[in-house]
PDB file of C-alpha atoms in Angstrom:
ATOM      1  CA  ASP A 112      19.207  29.529 -53.569  1.00 45.00           C
ATOM      2  CA  ALA A 113      17.853  26.459 -55.103  1.00 49.00           C
ATOM      3  CA  GLY A 114      20.828  24.844 -54.754  1.00 48.00           C
ATOM      4  CA  LEU A 115      21.525  25.468 -50.944  1.00 49.00           C
ATOM      5  CA  ALA A 116      19.704  21.911 -48.383  1.00 51.00           C
ATOM      6  CA  ALA A 117      16.193  23.590 -47.067  1.00 63.00           C
ATOM      7  CA  GLU A 118      16.426  23.819 -43.401  1.00 78.00           C
ATOM      8  CA  ARG A 119      14.928  21.834 -41.314  1.00 82.00           C
ATOM      9  CA  ASN A 120      12.461  22.766 -38.184  1.00 91.00           C
ATOM     10  CA  TRP A 121      13.571  21.007 -35.038  1.00 91.00           C
ATOM     11  CA  VAL A 122      11.768  21.137 -31.533  1.00 91.00           C
ATOM     12  CA  THR A 123      14.211  20.209 -28.510  1.00 93.00           C
ATOM     13  CA  GLY A 124      13.982  20.267 -24.805  1.00 93.00           C
ATOM     14  CA  ALA A 125      16.137  18.876 -21.423  1.00 93.00           C
ATOM     15  CA  VAL A 126      14.812  17.680 -18.295  1.00 92.00           C
ATOM     16  CA  SER A 127      17.256  17.680 -15.450  1.00 91.00           C
ATOM     17  CA  SER A 128      16.761  16.053 -11.871  1.00 88.00           C
ATOM     18  CA  GLU A 129      18.537  15.288  -9.109  1.00 87.00           C
ATOM     19  CA  LYS A 130      17.422  11.689  -9.046  1.00 82.00           C
ATOM     20  CA  ARG A 131      17.979   9.667 -12.583  1.00 79.00           C
ATOM     21  CA  ASP A 132      15.487   6.508 -11.116  1.00 77.00           C
ATOM     22  CA  GLY A 133      12.185   6.684 -14.097  1.00 77.00           C
ATOM     23  CA  LEU A 134      13.845  10.265 -15.587  1.00 86.00           C
ATOM     24  CA  PHE A 135      14.143   8.794 -19.404  1.00 87.00           C
ATOM     25  CA  LEU A 136      10.977   6.743 -18.511  1.00 80.00           C
ATOM     26  CA  GLY A 137       9.392  10.079 -17.871  1.00 83.00           C
ATOM     27  CA  VAL A 138      10.218  11.822 -20.340  1.00 89.00           C
ATOM     28  CA  ARG A 139       9.198   9.102 -22.602  1.00 85.00           C
ATOM     29  CA  SER A 140       6.257   9.308 -21.484  1.00 81.00           C
ATOM     30  CA  LEU A 141       5.788  13.028 -21.709  1.00 84.00           C
ATOM     31  CA  LEU A 142       6.695  12.762 -25.460  1.00 90.00           C
ATOM     32  CA  ASP A 143       4.286   9.453 -26.153  1.00 85.00           C
ATOM     33  CA  SER A 144       1.505  12.068 -24.715  1.00 80.00           C
ATOM     34  CA  LEU A 145       2.288  14.724 -27.207  1.00 87.00           C
ATOM     35  CA  LEU A 146       2.850  12.554 -30.210  1.00 88.00           C
ATOM     36  CA  ASP A 147      -0.601  11.238 -29.415  1.00 82.00           C
ATOM     37  CA  ARG A 148      -2.344  14.633 -29.087  1.00 82.00           C
ATOM     38  CA  LEU A 149      -0.929  15.111 -32.975  1.00 87.00           C
ATOM     39  CA  GLY A 150      -2.501  11.837 -33.893  1.00 87.00           C
ATOM     40  CA  ILE A 151       0.605  10.372 -34.212  1.00 89.00           C
ATOM     41  CA  GLU A 152       1.352   6.690 -33.189  1.00 85.00           C
ATOM     42  CA  ALA A 153       4.976   6.625 -32.335  1.00 87.00           C
ATOM     43  CA  ASP A 154       6.726   3.637 -32.492  1.00 87.00           C
ATOM     44  CA  TRP A 155      10.808   3.553 -30.360  1.00 86.00           C
ATOM     45  CA  ARG A 156      13.918   1.682 -31.728  1.00 85.00           C
ATOM     46  CA  VAL A 157      17.909   1.742 -31.409  1.00 82.00           C
ATOM     47  CA  TRP A 158      19.181   4.490 -32.084  1.00 87.00           C
ATOM     48  CA  ALA A 159      21.813   3.327 -34.306  1.00 80.00           C
ATOM     49  CA  GLY A 160      25.328   5.203 -34.451  1.00 80.00           C
ATOM     50  CA  CYS A 161      23.574   8.037 -31.476  1.00 83.00           C
ATOM     51  CA  SER A 162      25.238  11.409 -31.541  1.00 87.00           C
ATOM     52  CA  SER A 163      28.450  11.358 -29.351  1.00 88.00           C
ATOM     53  CA  TRP A 164      26.213  13.455 -26.213  1.00 90.00           C
ATOM     54  CA  ALA A 165      24.066  10.202 -26.113  1.00 91.00           C
ATOM     55  CA  HIS A 166      24.450   7.821 -23.181  1.00 88.00           C
ATOM     56  CA  PRO A 167      24.580   4.631 -25.496  1.00 82.00           C
ATOM     57  CA  GLY A 168      22.598   2.633 -22.503  1.00 80.00           C
ATOM     58  CA  ARG A 169      20.087   5.098 -22.756  1.00 86.00           C
ATOM     59  CA  ALA A 170      19.077   6.356 -25.924  1.00 90.00           C
ATOM     60  CA  ALA A 171      16.580   5.523 -28.584  1.00 91.00           C
ATOM     61  CA  GLN A 172      14.882   6.445 -31.747  1.00 93.00           C
ATOM     62  CA  ILE A 173      11.403   7.710 -32.557  1.00 93.00           C
ATOM     63  CA  GLY A 174       9.729   6.789 -35.671  1.00 92.00           C
ATOM     64  CA  ALA A 175       6.233   6.967 -37.261  1.00 91.00           C
ATOM     65  CA  GLU A 176       4.993   5.077 -40.705  1.00 90.00           C
ATOM     66  CA  ASN A 177       8.659   4.244 -41.100  1.00 89.00           C
ATOM     67  CA  ARG A 178       9.826   7.932 -41.171  1.00 92.00           C
ATOM     68  CA  VAL A 179      12.361   9.054 -38.090  1.00 93.00           C
ATOM     69  CA  ILE A 180      10.876  11.781 -36.042  1.00 94.00           C
ATOM     70  CA  GLY A 181      13.537  12.346 -33.392  1.00 95.00           C
ATOM     71  CA  ASN A 182      15.506  11.161 -31.017  1.00 95.00           C
ATOM     72  CA  ILE A 183      15.603  10.890 -27.298  1.00 94.00           C
ATOM     73  CA  ALA A 184      18.618   9.914 -25.043  1.00 93.00           C
ATOM     74  CA  GLU A 185      20.251  10.938 -21.337  1.00 93.00           C
ATOM     75  CA  LEU A 186      23.303  13.240 -21.407  1.00 94.00           C
ATOM     76  CA  HIS A 187      26.583  10.670 -21.621  1.00 91.00           C
ATOM     77  CA  PRO A 188      28.489  11.574 -18.086  1.00 89.00           C
ATOM     78  CA  LYS A 189      31.440  12.204 -19.708  1.00 91.00           C
ATOM     79  CA  ILE A 190      29.710  15.456 -21.676  1.00 92.00           C
ATOM     80  CA  ALA A 191      27.866  16.323 -18.331  1.00 91.00           C
ATOM     81  CA  GLY A 192      31.129  16.607 -16.696  1.00 90.00           C
ATOM     82  CA  GLU A 193      32.882  18.810 -19.432  1.00 91.00           C
ATOM     83  CA  MET A 194      29.888  20.909 -19.361  1.00 90.00           C
ATOM     84  CA  ASP A 195      29.348  21.120 -14.694  1.00 91.00           C
ATOM     85  CA  VAL A 196      25.850  19.354 -15.478  1.00 90.00           C
ATOM     86  CA  ARG A 197      25.392  17.900 -11.862  1.00 88.00           C
ATOM     87  CA  HIS A 198      22.218  15.822 -12.024  1.00 91.00           C
ATOM     88  CA  ALA A 199      20.652  13.422 -14.833  1.00 91.00           C
ATOM     89  CA  CYS A 200      19.496  15.258 -17.645  1.00 95.00           C
ATOM     90  CA  VAL A 201      17.276  13.860 -20.745  1.00 95.00           C
ATOM     91  CA  ILE A 202      17.599  15.840 -24.213  1.00 95.00           C
ATOM     92  CA  PHE A 203      14.896  14.839 -27.150  1.00 95.00           C
ATOM     93  CA  GLU A 204      14.574  16.270 -30.314  1.00 95.00           C
ATOM     94  CA  LEU A 205      12.128  16.280 -32.398  1.00 95.00           C
ATOM     95  CA  ASP A 206      11.435  16.926 -36.661  1.00 95.00           C
ATOM     96  CA  ALA A 207       8.496  19.659 -36.871  1.00 94.00           C
ATOM     97  CA  ASP A 208       8.341  19.448 -39.778  1.00 93.00           C
ATOM     98  CA  VAL A 209       7.805  15.253 -40.069  1.00 93.00           C
ATOM     99  CA  LEU A 210       5.832  16.127 -37.338  1.00 92.00           C
ATOM    100  CA  PHE A 211       3.247  18.230 -39.558  1.00 90.00           C
ATOM    101  CA  GLU A 212       3.490  15.943 -42.512  1.00 91.00           C
ATOM    102  CA  LEU A 213       2.043  12.765 -39.930  1.00 90.00           C
ATOM    103  CA  HIS A 214      -0.151  15.511 -37.788  1.00 87.00           C
ATOM    104  CA  ASN A 215      -3.730  14.143 -37.877  1.00 81.00           C
ATOM    105  CA  PRO A 216      -6.466  16.220 -37.221  1.00 76.00           C
ATOM    106  CA  ASP A 217      -9.446  13.748 -37.054  1.00 75.00           C
ATOM    107  CA  ALA A 218      -7.208  11.649 -34.380  1.00 66.00           C
ATOM    108  CA  LYS A 219     -10.000  10.996 -31.803  1.00 62.00           C
ATOM    109  CA  PHE A 220      -9.900  11.489 -28.189  1.00 60.00           C
ATOM    110  CA  THR A 221      -8.979   8.692 -26.232  1.00 62.00           C
ATOM    111  CA  PRO A 222     -10.738   8.798 -22.723  1.00 67.00           C
ATOM    112  CA  LEU A 223      -8.398   8.523 -19.691  1.00 67.00           C
ATOM    113  CA  ARG A 224      -8.860   4.954 -17.801  1.00 75.00           C
ATOM    114  CA  ARG A 225     -11.089   4.462 -15.291  1.00 86.00           C
ATOM    115  CA  PHE A 226      -8.610   2.432 -13.002  1.00 89.00           C
ATOM    116  CA  PRO A 227      -5.092   3.196 -12.533  1.00 90.00           C
ATOM    117  CA  VAL A 228      -2.145   1.312 -14.173  1.00 89.00           C
ATOM    118  CA  ASN A 229       0.724  -0.306 -13.443  1.00 90.00           C
ATOM    119  CA  SER A 230       3.556   0.661 -15.883  1.00 89.00           C
ATOM    120  CA  LEU A 231       7.462  -1.835 -15.017  1.00 90.00           C
ATOM    121  CA  GLU A 232      10.862  -1.851 -16.812  1.00 90.00           C
ATOM    122  CA  LEU A 233      12.019  -5.777 -17.811  1.00 93.00           C
ATOM    123  CA  THR A 234      15.563  -5.484 -19.035  1.00 94.00           C
ATOM    124  CA  VAL A 235      16.301  -8.909 -20.929  1.00 96.00           C
ATOM    125  CA  VAL A 236      19.641 -10.441 -22.171  1.00 96.00           C
ATOM    126  CA  ALA A 237      19.594 -11.326 -25.001  1.00 95.00           C
ATOM    127  CA  ALA A 238      22.294 -12.492 -28.482  1.00 94.00           C
ATOM    128  CA  SER A 239      23.486  -9.035 -30.046  1.00 90.00           C
ATOM    129  CA  ARG A 240      21.667 -10.466 -33.253  1.00 89.00           C
ATOM    130  CA  ARG A 241      18.308 -10.967 -31.689  1.00 90.00           C
ATOM    131  CA  ASN A 242      15.843  -9.004 -33.427  1.00 85.00           C
ATOM    132  CA  GLN A 243      14.014  -7.048 -30.371  1.00 80.00           C
ATOM    133  CA  THR A 244      10.589  -7.010 -32.544  1.00 81.00           C
ATOM    134  CA  ASP A 245      10.863 -10.722 -31.781  1.00 89.00           C
ATOM    135  CA  ILE A 246      11.779 -10.106 -27.882  1.00 92.00           C
ATOM    136  CA  VAL A 247       8.302  -7.489 -27.853  1.00 90.00           C
ATOM    137  CA  ASN A 248       6.199 -10.238 -29.529  1.00 91.00           C
ATOM    138  CA  ILE A 249       7.361 -13.081 -26.561  1.00 95.00           C
ATOM    139  CA  ILE A 250       6.162 -10.355 -24.085  1.00 95.00           C
ATOM    140  CA  ARG A 251       2.673  -9.947 -25.916  1.00 92.00           C
ATOM    141  CA  LYS A 252       1.868 -12.983 -26.038  1.00 94.00           C
ATOM    142  CA  SER A 253       2.908 -14.095 -22.666  1.00 95.00           C
ATOM    143  CA  GLY A 254       1.372 -10.539 -21.098  1.00 93.00           C
ATOM    144  CA  GLY A 255      -2.275 -12.012 -21.290  1.00 93.00           C
ATOM    145  CA  ASP A 256      -5.299 -10.065 -20.595  1.00 93.00           C
ATOM    146  CA  LEU A 257      -3.849  -7.659 -18.292  1.00 95.00           C
ATOM    147  CA  LEU A 258      -0.785  -6.599 -20.959  1.00 94.00           C
ATOM    148  CA  LEU A 259      -2.072  -3.411 -22.077  1.00 90.00           C
ATOM    149  CA  ASN A 260       1.066  -1.948 -24.041  1.00 87.00           C
ATOM    150  CA  VAL A 261       4.742  -2.829 -24.439  1.00 88.00           C
ATOM    151  CA  ALA A 262       7.254  -0.498 -25.837  1.00 84.00           C
ATOM    152  CA  TYR A 263      11.200  -0.787 -26.169  1.00 84.00           C
ATOM    153  CA  MET A 264      12.891   2.048 -24.297  1.00 83.00           C
ATOM    154  CA  TYR A 265      16.540   0.856 -25.140  1.00 84.00           C
ATOM    155  CA  GLN A 266      19.905  -1.025 -25.054  1.00 85.00           C
ATOM    156  CA  TYR A 267      23.185  -1.235 -24.175  1.00 86.00           C
ATOM    157  CA  GLU A 268      26.169  -3.251 -24.711  1.00 86.00           C
ATOM    158  CA  GLY A 269      29.446  -3.716 -22.883  1.00 87.00           C
ATOM    159  CA  ASP A 270      30.222  -4.839 -18.967  1.00 88.00           C
ATOM    160  CA  PRO A 271      29.071  -6.598 -17.232  1.00 90.00           C
ATOM    161  CA  ILE A 272      26.806  -7.615 -20.222  1.00 91.00           C
ATOM    162  CA  PRO A 273      28.529 -10.953 -21.712  1.00 91.00           C
ATOM    163  CA  SER A 274      30.586 -10.449 -25.198  1.00 92.00           C
ATOM    164  CA  GLY A 275      28.130 -11.212 -28.067  1.00 92.00           C
ATOM    165  CA  SER A 276      24.863 -10.107 -26.246  1.00 94.00           C
ATOM    166  CA  LYS A 277      23.109  -6.908 -25.000  1.00 93.00           C
ATOM    167  CA  ALA A 278      20.704  -6.024 -22.512  1.00 93.00           C
ATOM    168  CA  VAL A 279      17.388  -4.664 -23.977  1.00 91.00           C
ATOM    169  CA  THR A 280      15.172  -2.806 -21.991  1.00 91.00           C
ATOM    170  CA  TYR A 281      11.341  -2.673 -22.004  1.00 91.00           C
ATOM    171  CA  ASN A 282       8.246  -0.680 -20.786  1.00 89.00           C
ATOM    172  CA  ILE A 283       5.291  -3.121 -19.901  1.00 91.00           C
ATOM    173  CA  VAL A 284       1.847  -1.616 -18.470  1.00 91.00           C
ATOM    174  CA  PHE A 285      -0.586  -3.785 -16.768  1.00 94.00           C
ATOM    175  CA  GLY A 286      -4.133  -3.047 -16.272  1.00 93.00           C
ATOM    176  CA  ALA A 287      -7.728  -3.718 -16.046  1.00 93.00           C
ATOM    177  CA  ASP A 288     -10.915  -1.960 -17.309  1.00 90.00           C
ATOM    178  CA  ASP A 289     -13.070  -3.249 -14.292  1.00 93.00           C
ATOM    179  CA  HIS A 290     -11.080  -2.520 -11.011  1.00 94.00           C
ATOM    180  CA  THR A 291      -7.385  -1.991 -10.047  1.00 95.00           C
ATOM    181  CA  LEU A 292      -5.174  -4.827  -9.831  1.00 94.00           C
ATOM    182  CA  SER A 293      -3.650  -6.423  -6.761  1.00 96.00           C
ATOM    183  CA  SER A 294      -0.339  -6.956  -6.146  1.00 94.00           C
ATOM    184  CA  GLU A 295      -1.242 -10.923  -6.662  1.00 96.00           C
ATOM    185  CA  GLU A 296      -2.593  -9.834  -9.998  1.00 96.00           C
ATOM    186  CA  ILE A 297       0.677  -8.189 -11.559  1.00 95.00           C
ATOM    187  CA  GLU A 298       3.134 -10.481  -9.821  1.00 95.00           C
ATOM    188  CA  HIS A 299       1.691 -13.424 -11.541  1.00 95.00           C
ATOM    189  CA  ALA A 300       1.185 -11.394 -14.880  1.00 96.00           C
ATOM    190  CA  ARG A 301       4.901 -10.306 -14.422  1.00 95.00           C
ATOM    191  CA  GLU A 302       5.985 -13.801 -14.053  1.00 96.00           C
ATOM    192  CA  GLY A 303       4.502 -15.509 -17.060  1.00 96.00           C
ATOM    193  CA  VAL A 304       5.956 -12.889 -18.630  1.00 97.00           C
ATOM    194  CA  ILE A 305       9.196 -13.748 -17.395  1.00 96.00           C
ATOM    195  CA  ALA A 306       8.892 -17.405 -17.538  1.00 97.00           C
ATOM    196  CA  ALA A 307       8.161 -17.221 -21.545  1.00 97.00           C
ATOM    197  CA  LEU A 308      11.242 -15.263 -22.044  1.00 97.00           C
ATOM    198  CA  ALA A 309      13.364 -17.862 -20.120  1.00 96.00           C
ATOM    199  CA  ALA A 310      11.613 -20.456 -22.205  1.00 96.00           C
ATOM    200  CA  GLU A 311      13.341 -18.885 -25.177  1.00 96.00           C
ATOM    201  CA  GLY A 312      16.838 -18.737 -23.952  1.00 95.00           C
ATOM    202  CA  LEU A 313      16.056 -14.599 -22.380  1.00 96.00           C
ATOM    203  CA  PRO A 314      17.082 -13.931 -19.175  1.00 96.00           C
ATOM    204  CA  VAL A 315      15.619 -10.719 -17.458  1.00 95.00           C
ATOM    205  CA  ARG A 316      18.153  -8.797 -15.272  1.00 90.00           C
ATOM    206  CA  GLY A 317      17.381  -7.838 -11.431  1.00 76.00           C
ATOM    207  CA  ARG A 318      15.053  -9.972 -10.925  1.00 65.00           C
TER     208      ARG A 318
END
């Protein structure tokens, strides 16, 4: 029936673990790898008005080429309790129709890095109206040659964050092409980023 809305196809999944730490980032990394295989360069954004099942402080929208690909979020504790889900759970949904449209069969394979990288999270406190892209740019400019990638993860507003402010978490990756970074190199790069953020009135939580 031409009057009916076209059905869309979705890829959905859930990953659960007894340990909450690192679960969201781990699932996100899996999705990044999947999208990279499809030749899709994704960006991660604030999931405004996220679904009721999603934890608002650990939720993100996935986009590419100004289109929405899908969403990812940790299951809200209240919903988890109602469903008797006893461990942390991250759920994702991907619009399969958009994935097929954006799929690039000519995408080049990116070889594995010879030396390991170091991934860390930084949670930045900023004014609610502060554009998170501005924060990403500050991190990129201050990260130096060792900064390989910085990506938005999720944001949170509410106690204990002051009114009118938000806590935005980013994943930052440091590495080098010719050696394994020492702990001193990593700490120096990290402190350089934190100092640059502080100079712009953007303190880092949990230092």
